[in-house]
CSV table of C-alpha atoms and ligand atoms in Angstrom, one decimal:
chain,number,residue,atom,x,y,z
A,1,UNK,CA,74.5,-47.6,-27.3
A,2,UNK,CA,72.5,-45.1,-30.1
A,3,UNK,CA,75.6,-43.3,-32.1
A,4,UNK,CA,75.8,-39.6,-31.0
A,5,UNK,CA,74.8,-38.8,-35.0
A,6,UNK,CA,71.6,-40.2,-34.3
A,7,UNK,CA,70.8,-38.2,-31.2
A,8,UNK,CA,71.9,-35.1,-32.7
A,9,UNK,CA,69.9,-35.8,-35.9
A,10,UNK,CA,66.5,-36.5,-33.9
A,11,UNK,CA,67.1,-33.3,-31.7
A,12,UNK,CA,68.0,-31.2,-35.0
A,13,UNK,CA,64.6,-32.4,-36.8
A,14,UNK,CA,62.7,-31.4,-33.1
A,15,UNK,CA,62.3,-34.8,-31.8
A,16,UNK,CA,62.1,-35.2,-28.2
A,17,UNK,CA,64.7,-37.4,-26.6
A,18,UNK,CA,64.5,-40.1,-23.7
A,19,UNK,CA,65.8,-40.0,-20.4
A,20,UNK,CA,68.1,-42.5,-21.2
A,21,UNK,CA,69.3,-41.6,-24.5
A,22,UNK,CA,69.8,-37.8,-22.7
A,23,UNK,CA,71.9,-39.6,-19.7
A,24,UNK,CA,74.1,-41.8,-22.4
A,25,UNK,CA,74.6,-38.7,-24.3
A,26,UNK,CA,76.1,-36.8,-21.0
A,27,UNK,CA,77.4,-39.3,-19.1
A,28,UNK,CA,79.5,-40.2,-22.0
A,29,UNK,CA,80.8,-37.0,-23.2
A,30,UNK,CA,81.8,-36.3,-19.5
A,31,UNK,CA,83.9,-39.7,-19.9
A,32,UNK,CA,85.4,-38.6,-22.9
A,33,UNK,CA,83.6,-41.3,-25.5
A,34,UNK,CA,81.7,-38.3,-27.3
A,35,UNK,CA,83.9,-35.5,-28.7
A,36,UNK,CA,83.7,-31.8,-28.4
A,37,UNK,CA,82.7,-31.5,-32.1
A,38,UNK,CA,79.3,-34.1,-31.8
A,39,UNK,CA,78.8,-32.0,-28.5
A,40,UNK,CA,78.6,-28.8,-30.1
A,41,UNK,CA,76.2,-29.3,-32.7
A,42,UNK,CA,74.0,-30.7,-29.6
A,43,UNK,CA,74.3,-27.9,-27.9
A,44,UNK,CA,73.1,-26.1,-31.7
A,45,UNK,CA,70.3,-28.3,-32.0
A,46,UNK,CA,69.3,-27.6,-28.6
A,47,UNK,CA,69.6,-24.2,-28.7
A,48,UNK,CA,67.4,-23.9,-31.8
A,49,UNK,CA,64.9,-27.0,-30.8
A,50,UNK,CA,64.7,-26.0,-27.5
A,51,UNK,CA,64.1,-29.3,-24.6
A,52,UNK,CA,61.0,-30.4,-23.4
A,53,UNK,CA,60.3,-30.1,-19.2
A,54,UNK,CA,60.8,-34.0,-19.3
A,55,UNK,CA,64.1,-33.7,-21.7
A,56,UNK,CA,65.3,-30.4,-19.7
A,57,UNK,CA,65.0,-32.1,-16.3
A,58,UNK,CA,66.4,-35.5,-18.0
A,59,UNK,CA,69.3,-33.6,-18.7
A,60,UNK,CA,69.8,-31.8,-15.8
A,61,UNK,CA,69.3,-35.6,-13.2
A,62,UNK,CA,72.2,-36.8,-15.9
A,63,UNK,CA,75.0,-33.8,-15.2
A,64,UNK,CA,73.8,-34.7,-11.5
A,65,UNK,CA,75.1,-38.5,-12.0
A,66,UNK,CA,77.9,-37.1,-13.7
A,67,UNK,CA,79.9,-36.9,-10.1
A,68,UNK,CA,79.3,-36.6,-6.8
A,69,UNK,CA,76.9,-35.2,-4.9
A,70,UNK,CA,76.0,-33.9,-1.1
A,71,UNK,CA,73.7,-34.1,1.7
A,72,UNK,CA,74.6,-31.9,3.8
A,73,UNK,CA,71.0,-31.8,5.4
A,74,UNK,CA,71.9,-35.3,6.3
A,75,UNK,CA,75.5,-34.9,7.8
A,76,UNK,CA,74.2,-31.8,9.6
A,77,UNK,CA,70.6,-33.6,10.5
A,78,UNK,CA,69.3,-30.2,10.2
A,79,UNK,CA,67.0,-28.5,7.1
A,80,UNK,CA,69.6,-26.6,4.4
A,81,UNK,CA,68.5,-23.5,2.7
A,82,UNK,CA,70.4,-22.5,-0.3
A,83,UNK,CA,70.3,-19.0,-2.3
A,84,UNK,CA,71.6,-18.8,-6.2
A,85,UNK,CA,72.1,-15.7,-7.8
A,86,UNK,CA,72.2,-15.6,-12.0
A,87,UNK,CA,74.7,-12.6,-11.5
A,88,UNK,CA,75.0,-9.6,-12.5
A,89,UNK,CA,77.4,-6.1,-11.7
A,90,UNK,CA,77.9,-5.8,-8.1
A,91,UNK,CA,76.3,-8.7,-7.0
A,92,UNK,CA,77.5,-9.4,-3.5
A,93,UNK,CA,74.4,-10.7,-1.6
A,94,UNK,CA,75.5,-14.2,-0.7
A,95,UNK,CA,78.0,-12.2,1.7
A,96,UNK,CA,75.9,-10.3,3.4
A,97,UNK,CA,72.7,-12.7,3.4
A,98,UNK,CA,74.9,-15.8,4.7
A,99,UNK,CA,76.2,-14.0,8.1
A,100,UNK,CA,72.5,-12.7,8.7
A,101,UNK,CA,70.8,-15.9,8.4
A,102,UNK,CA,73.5,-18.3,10.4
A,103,UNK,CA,72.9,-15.4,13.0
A,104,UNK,CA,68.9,-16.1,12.9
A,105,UNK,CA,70.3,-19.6,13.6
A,106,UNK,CA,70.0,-21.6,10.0
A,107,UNK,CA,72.9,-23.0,8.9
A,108,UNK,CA,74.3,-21.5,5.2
A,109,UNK,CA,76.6,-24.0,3.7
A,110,UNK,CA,77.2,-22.4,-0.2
A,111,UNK,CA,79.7,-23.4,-3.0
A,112,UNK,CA,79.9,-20.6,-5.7
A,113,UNK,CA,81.6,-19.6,-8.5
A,114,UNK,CA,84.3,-17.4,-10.0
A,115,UNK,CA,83.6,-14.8,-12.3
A,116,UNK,CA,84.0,-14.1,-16.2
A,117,UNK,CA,83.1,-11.0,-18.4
A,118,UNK,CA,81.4,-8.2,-17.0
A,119,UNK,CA,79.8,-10.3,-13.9
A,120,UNK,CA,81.8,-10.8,-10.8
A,121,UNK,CA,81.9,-13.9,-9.3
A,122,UNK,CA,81.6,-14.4,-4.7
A,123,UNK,CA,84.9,-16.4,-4.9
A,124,UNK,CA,87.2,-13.8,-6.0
A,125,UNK,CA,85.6,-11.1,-3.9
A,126,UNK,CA,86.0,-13.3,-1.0
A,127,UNK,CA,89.8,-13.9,-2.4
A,128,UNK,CA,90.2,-9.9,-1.6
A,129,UNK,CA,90.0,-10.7,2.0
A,130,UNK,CA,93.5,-11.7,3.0
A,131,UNK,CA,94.3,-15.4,4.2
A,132,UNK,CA,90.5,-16.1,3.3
A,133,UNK,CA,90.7,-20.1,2.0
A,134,UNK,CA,87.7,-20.5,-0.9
A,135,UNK,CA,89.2,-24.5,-0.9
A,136,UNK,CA,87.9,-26.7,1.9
A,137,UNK,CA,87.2,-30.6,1.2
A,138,UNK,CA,83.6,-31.5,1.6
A,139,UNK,CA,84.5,-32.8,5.7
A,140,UNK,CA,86.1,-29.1,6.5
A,141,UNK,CA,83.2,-27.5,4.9
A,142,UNK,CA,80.4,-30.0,6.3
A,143,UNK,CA,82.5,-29.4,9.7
A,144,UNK,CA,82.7,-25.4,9.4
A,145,UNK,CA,78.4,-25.1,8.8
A,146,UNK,CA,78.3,-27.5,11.8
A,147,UNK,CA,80.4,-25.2,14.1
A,148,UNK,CA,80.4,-21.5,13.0
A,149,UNK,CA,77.3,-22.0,11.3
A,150,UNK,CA,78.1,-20.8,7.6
A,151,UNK,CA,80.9,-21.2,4.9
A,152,UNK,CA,81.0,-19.9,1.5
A,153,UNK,CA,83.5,-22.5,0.0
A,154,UNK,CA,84.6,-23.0,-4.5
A,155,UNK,CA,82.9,-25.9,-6.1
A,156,UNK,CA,84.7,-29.1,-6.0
A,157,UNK,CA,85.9,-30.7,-9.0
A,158,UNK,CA,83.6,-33.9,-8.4
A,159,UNK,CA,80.3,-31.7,-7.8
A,160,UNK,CA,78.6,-32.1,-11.5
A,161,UNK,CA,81.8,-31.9,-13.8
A,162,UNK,CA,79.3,-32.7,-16.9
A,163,UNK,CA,78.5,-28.4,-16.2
A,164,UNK,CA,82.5,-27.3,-16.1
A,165,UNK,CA,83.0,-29.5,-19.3
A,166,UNK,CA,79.4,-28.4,-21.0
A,167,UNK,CA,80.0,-24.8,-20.0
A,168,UNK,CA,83.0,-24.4,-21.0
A,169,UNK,CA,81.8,-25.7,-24.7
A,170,UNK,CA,78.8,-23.3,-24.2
A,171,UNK,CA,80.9,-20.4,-24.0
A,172,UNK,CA,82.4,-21.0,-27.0
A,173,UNK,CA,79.8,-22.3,-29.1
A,174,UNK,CA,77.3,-19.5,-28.7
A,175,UNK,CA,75.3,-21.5,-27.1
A,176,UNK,CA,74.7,-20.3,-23.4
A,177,UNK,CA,72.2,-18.1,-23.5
A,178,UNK,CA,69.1,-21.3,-23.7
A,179,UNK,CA,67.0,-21.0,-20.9
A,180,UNK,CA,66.6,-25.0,-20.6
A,181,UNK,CA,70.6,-25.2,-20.9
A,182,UNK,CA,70.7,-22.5,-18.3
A,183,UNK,CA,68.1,-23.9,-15.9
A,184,UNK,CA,69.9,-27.6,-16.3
A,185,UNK,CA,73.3,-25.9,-15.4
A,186,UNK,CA,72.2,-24.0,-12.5
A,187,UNK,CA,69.6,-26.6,-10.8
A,188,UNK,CA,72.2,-29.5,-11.5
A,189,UNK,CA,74.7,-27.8,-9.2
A,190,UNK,CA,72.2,-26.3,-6.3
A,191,UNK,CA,70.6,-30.4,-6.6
A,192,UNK,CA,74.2,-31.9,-6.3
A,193,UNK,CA,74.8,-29.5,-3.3
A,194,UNK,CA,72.6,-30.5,-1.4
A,195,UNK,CA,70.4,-27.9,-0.3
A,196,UNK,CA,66.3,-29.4,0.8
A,197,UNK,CA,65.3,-25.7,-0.3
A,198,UNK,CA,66.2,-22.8,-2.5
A,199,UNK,CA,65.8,-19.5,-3.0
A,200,UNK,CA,66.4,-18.2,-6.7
A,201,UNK,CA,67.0,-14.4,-7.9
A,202,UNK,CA,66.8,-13.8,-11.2
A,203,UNK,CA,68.5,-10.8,-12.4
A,204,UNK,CA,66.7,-8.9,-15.4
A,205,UNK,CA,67.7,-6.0,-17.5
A,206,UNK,CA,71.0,-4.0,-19.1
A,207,UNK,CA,73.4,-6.3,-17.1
A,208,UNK,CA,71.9,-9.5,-16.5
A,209,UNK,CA,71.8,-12.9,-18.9
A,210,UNK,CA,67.8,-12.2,-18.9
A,211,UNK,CA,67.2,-8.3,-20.5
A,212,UNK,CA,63.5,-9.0,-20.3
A,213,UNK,CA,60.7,-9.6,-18.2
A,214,UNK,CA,59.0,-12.9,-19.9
A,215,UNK,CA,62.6,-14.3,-20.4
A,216,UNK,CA,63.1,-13.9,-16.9
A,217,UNK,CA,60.0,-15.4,-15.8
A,218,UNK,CA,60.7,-18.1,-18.3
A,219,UNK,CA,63.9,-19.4,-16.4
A,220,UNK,CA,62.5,-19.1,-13.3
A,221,UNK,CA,60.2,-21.1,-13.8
A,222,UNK,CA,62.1,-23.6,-15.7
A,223,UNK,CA,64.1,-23.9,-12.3
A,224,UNK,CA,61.4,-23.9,-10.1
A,225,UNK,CA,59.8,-27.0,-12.4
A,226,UNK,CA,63.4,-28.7,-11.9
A,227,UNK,CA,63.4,-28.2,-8.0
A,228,UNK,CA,60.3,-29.6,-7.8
A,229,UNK,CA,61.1,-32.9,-9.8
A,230,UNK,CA,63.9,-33.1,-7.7
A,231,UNK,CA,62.1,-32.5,-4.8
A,232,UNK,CA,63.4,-29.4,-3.5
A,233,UNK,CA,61.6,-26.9,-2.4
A,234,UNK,CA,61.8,-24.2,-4.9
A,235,UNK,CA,61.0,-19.8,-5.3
A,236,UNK,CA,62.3,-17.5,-7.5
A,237,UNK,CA,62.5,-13.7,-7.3
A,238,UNK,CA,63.2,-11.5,-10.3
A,239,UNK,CA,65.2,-8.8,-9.7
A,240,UNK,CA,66.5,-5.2,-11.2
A,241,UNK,CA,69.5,-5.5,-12.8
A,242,UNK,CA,69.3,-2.6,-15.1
A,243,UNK,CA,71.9,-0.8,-13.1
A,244,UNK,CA,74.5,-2.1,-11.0
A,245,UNK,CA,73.4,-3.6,-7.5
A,246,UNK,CA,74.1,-1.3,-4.7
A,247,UNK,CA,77.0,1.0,-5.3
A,248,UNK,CA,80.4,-0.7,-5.4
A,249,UNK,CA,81.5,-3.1,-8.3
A,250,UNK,CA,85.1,-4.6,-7.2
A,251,UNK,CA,86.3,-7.3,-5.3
A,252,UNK,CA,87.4,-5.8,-2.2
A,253,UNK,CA,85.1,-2.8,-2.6
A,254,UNK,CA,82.2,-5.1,-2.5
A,255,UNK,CA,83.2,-7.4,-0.1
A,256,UNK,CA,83.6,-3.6,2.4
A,257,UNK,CA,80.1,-2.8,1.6
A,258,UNK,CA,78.3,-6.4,2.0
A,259,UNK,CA,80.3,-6.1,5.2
A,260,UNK,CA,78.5,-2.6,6.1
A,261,UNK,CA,75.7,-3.9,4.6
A,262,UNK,CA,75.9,-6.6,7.8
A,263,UNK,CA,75.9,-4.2,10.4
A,264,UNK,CA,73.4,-1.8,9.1
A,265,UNK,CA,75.1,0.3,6.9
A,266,UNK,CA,74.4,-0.6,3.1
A,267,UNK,CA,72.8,1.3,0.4
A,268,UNK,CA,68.6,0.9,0.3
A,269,UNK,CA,68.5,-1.1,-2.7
A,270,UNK,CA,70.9,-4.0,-1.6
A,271,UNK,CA,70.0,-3.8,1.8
A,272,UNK,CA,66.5,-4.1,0.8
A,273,UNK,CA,67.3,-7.2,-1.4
A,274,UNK,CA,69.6,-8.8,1.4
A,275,UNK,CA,66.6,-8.7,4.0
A,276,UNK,CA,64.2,-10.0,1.4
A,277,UNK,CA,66.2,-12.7,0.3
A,278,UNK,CA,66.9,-13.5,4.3
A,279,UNK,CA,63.1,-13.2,4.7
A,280,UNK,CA,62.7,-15.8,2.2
A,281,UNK,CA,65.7,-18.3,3.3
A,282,UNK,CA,64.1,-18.2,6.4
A,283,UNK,CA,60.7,-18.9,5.9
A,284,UNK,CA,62.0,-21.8,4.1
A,285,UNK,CA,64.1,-23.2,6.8
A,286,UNK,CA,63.1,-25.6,9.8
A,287,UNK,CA,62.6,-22.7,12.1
A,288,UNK,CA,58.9,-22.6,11.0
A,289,UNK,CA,58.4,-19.2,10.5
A,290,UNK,CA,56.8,-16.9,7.3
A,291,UNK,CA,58.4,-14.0,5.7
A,292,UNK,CA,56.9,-11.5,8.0
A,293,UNK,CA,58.6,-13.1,11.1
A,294,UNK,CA,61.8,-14.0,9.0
A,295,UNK,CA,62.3,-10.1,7.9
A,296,UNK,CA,61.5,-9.1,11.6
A,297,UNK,CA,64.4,-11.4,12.6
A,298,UNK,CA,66.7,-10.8,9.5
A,299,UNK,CA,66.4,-7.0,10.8
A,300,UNK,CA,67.1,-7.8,14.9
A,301,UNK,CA,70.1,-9.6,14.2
A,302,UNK,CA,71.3,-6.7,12.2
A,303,UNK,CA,70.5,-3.8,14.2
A,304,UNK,CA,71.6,-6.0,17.3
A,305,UNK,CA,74.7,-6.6,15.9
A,306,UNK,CA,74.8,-10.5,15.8
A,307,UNK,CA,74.7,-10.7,12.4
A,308,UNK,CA,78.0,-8.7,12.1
A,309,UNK,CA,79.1,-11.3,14.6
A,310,UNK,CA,78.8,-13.9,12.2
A,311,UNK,CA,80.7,-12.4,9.4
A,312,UNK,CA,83.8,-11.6,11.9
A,313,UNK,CA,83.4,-15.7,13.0
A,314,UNK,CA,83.0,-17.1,9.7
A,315,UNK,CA,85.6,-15.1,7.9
A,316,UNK,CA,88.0,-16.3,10.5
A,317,UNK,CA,87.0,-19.7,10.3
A,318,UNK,CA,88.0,-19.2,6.4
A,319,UNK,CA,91.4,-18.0,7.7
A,320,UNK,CA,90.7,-14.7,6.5
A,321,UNK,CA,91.0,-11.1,8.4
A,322,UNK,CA,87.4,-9.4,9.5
A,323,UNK,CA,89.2,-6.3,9.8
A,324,UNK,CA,87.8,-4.3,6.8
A,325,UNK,CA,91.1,-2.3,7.2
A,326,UNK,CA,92.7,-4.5,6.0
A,327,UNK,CA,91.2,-4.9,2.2
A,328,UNK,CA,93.8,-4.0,-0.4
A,329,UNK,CA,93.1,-0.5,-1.4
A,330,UNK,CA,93.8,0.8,-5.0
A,331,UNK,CA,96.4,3.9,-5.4
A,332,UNK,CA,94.6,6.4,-7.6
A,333,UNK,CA,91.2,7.4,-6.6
A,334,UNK,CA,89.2,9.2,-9.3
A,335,UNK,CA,85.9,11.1,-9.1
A,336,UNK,CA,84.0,10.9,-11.8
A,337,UNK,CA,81.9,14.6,-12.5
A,338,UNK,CA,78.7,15.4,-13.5
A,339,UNK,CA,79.0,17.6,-16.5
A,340,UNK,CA,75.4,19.8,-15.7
A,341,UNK,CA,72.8,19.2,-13.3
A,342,UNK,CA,69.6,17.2,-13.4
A,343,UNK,CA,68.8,13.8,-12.2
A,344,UNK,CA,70.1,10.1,-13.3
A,345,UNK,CA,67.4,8.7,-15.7
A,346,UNK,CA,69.6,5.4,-16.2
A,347,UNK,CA,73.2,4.1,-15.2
A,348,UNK,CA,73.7,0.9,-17.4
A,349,UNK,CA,75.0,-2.0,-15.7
A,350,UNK,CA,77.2,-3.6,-18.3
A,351,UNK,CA,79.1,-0.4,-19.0
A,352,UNK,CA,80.1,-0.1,-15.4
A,353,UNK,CA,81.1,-3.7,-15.4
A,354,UNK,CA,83.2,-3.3,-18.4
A,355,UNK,CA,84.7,0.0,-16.3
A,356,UNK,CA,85.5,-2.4,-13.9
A,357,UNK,CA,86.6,-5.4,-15.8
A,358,UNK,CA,88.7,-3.1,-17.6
A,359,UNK,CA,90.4,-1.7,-14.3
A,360,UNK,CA,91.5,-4.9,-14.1
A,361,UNK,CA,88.6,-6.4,-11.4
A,362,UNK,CA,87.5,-9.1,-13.9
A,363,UNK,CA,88.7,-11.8,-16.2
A,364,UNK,CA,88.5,-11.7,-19.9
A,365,UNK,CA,89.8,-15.4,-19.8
A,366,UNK,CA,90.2,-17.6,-17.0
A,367,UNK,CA,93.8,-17.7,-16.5
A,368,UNK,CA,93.8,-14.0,-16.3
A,369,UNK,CA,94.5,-12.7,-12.7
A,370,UNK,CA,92.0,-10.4,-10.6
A,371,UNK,CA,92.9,-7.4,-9.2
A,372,UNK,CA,91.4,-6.8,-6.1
A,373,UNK,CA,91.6,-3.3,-5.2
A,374,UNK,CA,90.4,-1.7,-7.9
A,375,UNK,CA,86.5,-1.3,-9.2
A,376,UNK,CA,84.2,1.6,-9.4
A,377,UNK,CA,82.0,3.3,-6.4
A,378,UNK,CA,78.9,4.6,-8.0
A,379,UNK,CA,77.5,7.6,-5.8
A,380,UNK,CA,74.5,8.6,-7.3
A,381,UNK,CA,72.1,6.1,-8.7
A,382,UNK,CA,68.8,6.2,-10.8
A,383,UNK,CA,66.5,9.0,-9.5
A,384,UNK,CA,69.1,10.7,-7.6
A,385,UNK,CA,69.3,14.6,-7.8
A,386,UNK,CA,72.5,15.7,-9.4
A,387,UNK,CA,74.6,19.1,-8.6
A,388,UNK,CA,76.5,20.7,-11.7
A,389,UNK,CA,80.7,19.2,-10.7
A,390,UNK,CA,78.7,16.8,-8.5
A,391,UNK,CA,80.8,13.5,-8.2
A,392,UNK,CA,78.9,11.1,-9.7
A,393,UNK,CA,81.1,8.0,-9.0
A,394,UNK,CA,84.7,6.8,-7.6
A,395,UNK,CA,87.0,5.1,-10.3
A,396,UNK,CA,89.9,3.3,-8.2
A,397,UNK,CA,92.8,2.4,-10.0
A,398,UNK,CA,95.8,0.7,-10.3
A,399,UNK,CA,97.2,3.7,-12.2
A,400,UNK,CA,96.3,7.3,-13.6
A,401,UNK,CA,95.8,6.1,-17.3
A,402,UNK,CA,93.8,3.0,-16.2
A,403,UNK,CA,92.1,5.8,-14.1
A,404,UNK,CA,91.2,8.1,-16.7
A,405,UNK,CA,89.9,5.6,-18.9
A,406,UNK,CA,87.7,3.9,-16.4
A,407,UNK,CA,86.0,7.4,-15.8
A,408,UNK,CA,85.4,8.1,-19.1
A,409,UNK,CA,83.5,4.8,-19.4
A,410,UNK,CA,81.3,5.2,-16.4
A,411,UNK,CA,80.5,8.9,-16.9
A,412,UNK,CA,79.2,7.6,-20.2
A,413,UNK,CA,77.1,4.8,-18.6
A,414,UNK,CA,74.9,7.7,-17.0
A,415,UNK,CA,72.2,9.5,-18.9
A,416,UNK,CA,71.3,13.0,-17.2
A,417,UNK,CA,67.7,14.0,-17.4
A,418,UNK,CA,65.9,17.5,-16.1
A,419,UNK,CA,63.7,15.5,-13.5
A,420,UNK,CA,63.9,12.3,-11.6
A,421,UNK,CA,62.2,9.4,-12.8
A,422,UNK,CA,61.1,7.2,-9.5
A,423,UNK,CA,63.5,4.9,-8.4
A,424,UNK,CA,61.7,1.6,-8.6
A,425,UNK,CA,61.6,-1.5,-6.5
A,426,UNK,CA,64.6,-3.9,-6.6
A,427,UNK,CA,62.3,-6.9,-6.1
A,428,UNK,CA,60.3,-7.2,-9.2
A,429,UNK,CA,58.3,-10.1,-8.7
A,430,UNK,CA,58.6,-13.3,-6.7
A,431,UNK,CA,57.2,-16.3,-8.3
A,432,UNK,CA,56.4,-19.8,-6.3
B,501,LIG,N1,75.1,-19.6,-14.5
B,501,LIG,C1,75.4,-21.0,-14.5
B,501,LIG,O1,75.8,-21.6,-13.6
B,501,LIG,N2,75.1,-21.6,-15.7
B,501,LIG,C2,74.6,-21.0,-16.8
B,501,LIG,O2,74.4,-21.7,-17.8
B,501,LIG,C3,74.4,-19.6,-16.8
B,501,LIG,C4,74.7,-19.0,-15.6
């Protein structure tokens, strides 16, 4: 076995590491025989030497090994299609694109994640919905896709625990933001999963990990070159994430409007992502259709109301109540006013995360607890025409001071202009 030094020295001078010397490195940090401390200055070496395609996907095959993994194409004997989202501020599509596509008849088996900052993460929206149960084993879950067709279940502790270990290190070693480290993280976990094809979004701007373009492109296609090694069927879409992703940021407010979303009723941006996305998961899937046919269906089974059919099934399958009426609902509601008229030339996405992070819908560290109720409902959105005393947004709080706090925040995350600049498209570019 080559000491850890040695591996850290090579990657520090820009060296390029073996498969095997990358798998010994992982495997045995994950059993405990390499230290935090040697781990760190890795992940520092790494972050400033950057990782070949061979060493990135090297890595990425080891944190597989590092537990278990799934087929659940096999134990279904049917084509998966999996969606991954790098997250962002109201980020609730895998709720609303699951239901639609197990109603175009493809099954939608997905582990996600909590979240931690400013992003939310599906789990503790779902967790707003009461009785829903995030923790099935691997047979309930395998089971639930079979019957209802879709589940949306927490990672379990054996799916690639090299990532919860390296993450965690990441996070406090200022060392997450590397797009090989990034790529490895994600694809390791979609891989392990199980999924025969995946559809990537990329978030891009104020609130997402990527604030550019290039950088964007740059992980996508760092994934993309992972699924294909692995032999998954891989595409990526860049999306706008300069502003927060249809209109409500909270728990239980998001999980309300994926919900409408289902039957017809979202805002045009996230609608328009949530029927792409399906359009893609689609064309991907065994039914052997393209995009075209797969947004002509992703938009039957909503107007038609099947797709709202699946949400009700698959929430009660989860234990959970459909009835939107039944989401917690927080006791001060605050609008926030427009202080002259104009349009919205920008609404920044972190600072309406941090609104809502600080209402108490997020964690600063993960033993803190979520509030569901409360969040922020942004009204108008960039472009939109704005009335003098015009509500801009909804705070909901727990409280009045929380409340007045929170609006402060998000009246400041929107820049007033005399005209309207265009709206822009949410989908920004798709690579393959
Ligand atoms: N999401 C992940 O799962 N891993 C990362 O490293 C970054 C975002």
């Amino acid at each position: 076995m080559i000491p850890a030094a040695e591996l850290i020295q090579r990657k520090r001078d820009g060296a390029e590491l073996g498969a095997d010397e990358l798998a010994e490195l992982v495997l045995g940090y994950t059993r405990g025989d390499v230290p935090d401390y040697q781990m760190a200055a890795f992940l520092m070496a790494v972050y400033f030497r950057g990782l070949s395609a061979a060493e990135t996907f090297a890595l990425t095959d080891a944190m597989i090994r590092s537990g278990e993994t799934l087929d659940l194409g096999k134990a279904l004997g049917r084509k998966v299609v999996d969606k991954h989202s790098t997250g962002g501020v109201g980020d609730k599509t895998s709720i609303a694109v699951g239901p639609i596509v197990a109603a175009c008849g493809v099954p939608f088996g997905k582990m996600s994640g909590r979240g931690l900052g400013h992003t939310g993460g599906t789990l503790d929206k779902l967790e707003s919905i009461p009785g829903y149960r995030v923790e099935l084993s691997t047979d309930e879950f395998v089971e639930q896709v079979r019957e209802v067709g879709m589940a949306i279940v927490g990672q379990t502790a054996d799916l690639v625990p090299a990532d919860k270990l390296l993450y965690a290190l990441r996070d406090v070693t200022a060392t997450v933001d590397n797009v090989s480290l990034i790529a490895a993280s994600i694809m390791s976990k979609k891989i392990a999963g199980g999924a025969d094809a995946i559809v990537l979004d990329v978030k891009v701007g104020d609130g997402a990990f990527m604030k550019t373009l290039d950088d964007a492109r740059e992980l996508g296609r760092a994934m993309i070159e992972l699924g294909r090694r692995a032999g998954r069927e891989t595409m990526c879409v860049l999306t706008d994430m300069e502003q927060p992703l249809g209109r409500a940021v909270g728990n239980a407010l998001e999980v309300r409007e994926a919900a409408d979303t289902v039957r017809g009723q979202g805002p045009d941006d996230f609608t328009e992502l949530v029927l792409d996305s399906v359009a893609h998961l689609l064309a991907l899937s065994d039914l052997g259709i393209d995009e075209q046919e797969g947004r002509r269906r992703a938009e039957q089974a909503v107007a038609t109301g099947a797709a709202f059919e699946a949400y009700e099934r698959w929430i009660r399958a989860q234990h959970g109540d459909p009835d939107l009426d039944v989401l917690p609902l927080a006791p001060v509601v605050r609008d926030v006013i427009a202080s002259r008229a104009g349009a919205v030339a920008s609404l920044g996405a972190i600072r309406v995360g941090l609104a809502a992070l600080h209402l108490g819908a997020g964690r600063r560290t993960k033993e803190d607890a979520v509030d569901h109720a409360v969040g922020v409902v942004c009204l108008k959105k960039r472009g939109d025409a704005v009335r003098e005393d015009e509500p801009l947004a909804q705070v909901h709080a727990r409280d009045d001071a929380s409340a007045g706090e929170a609006a402060a925040e998000v009246l400041a995350a929107y820049e007033l202009a005399d005209t309207a600049p265009p709206a822009g498209p949410i989908v920004l570019e798709v690579l393959t």
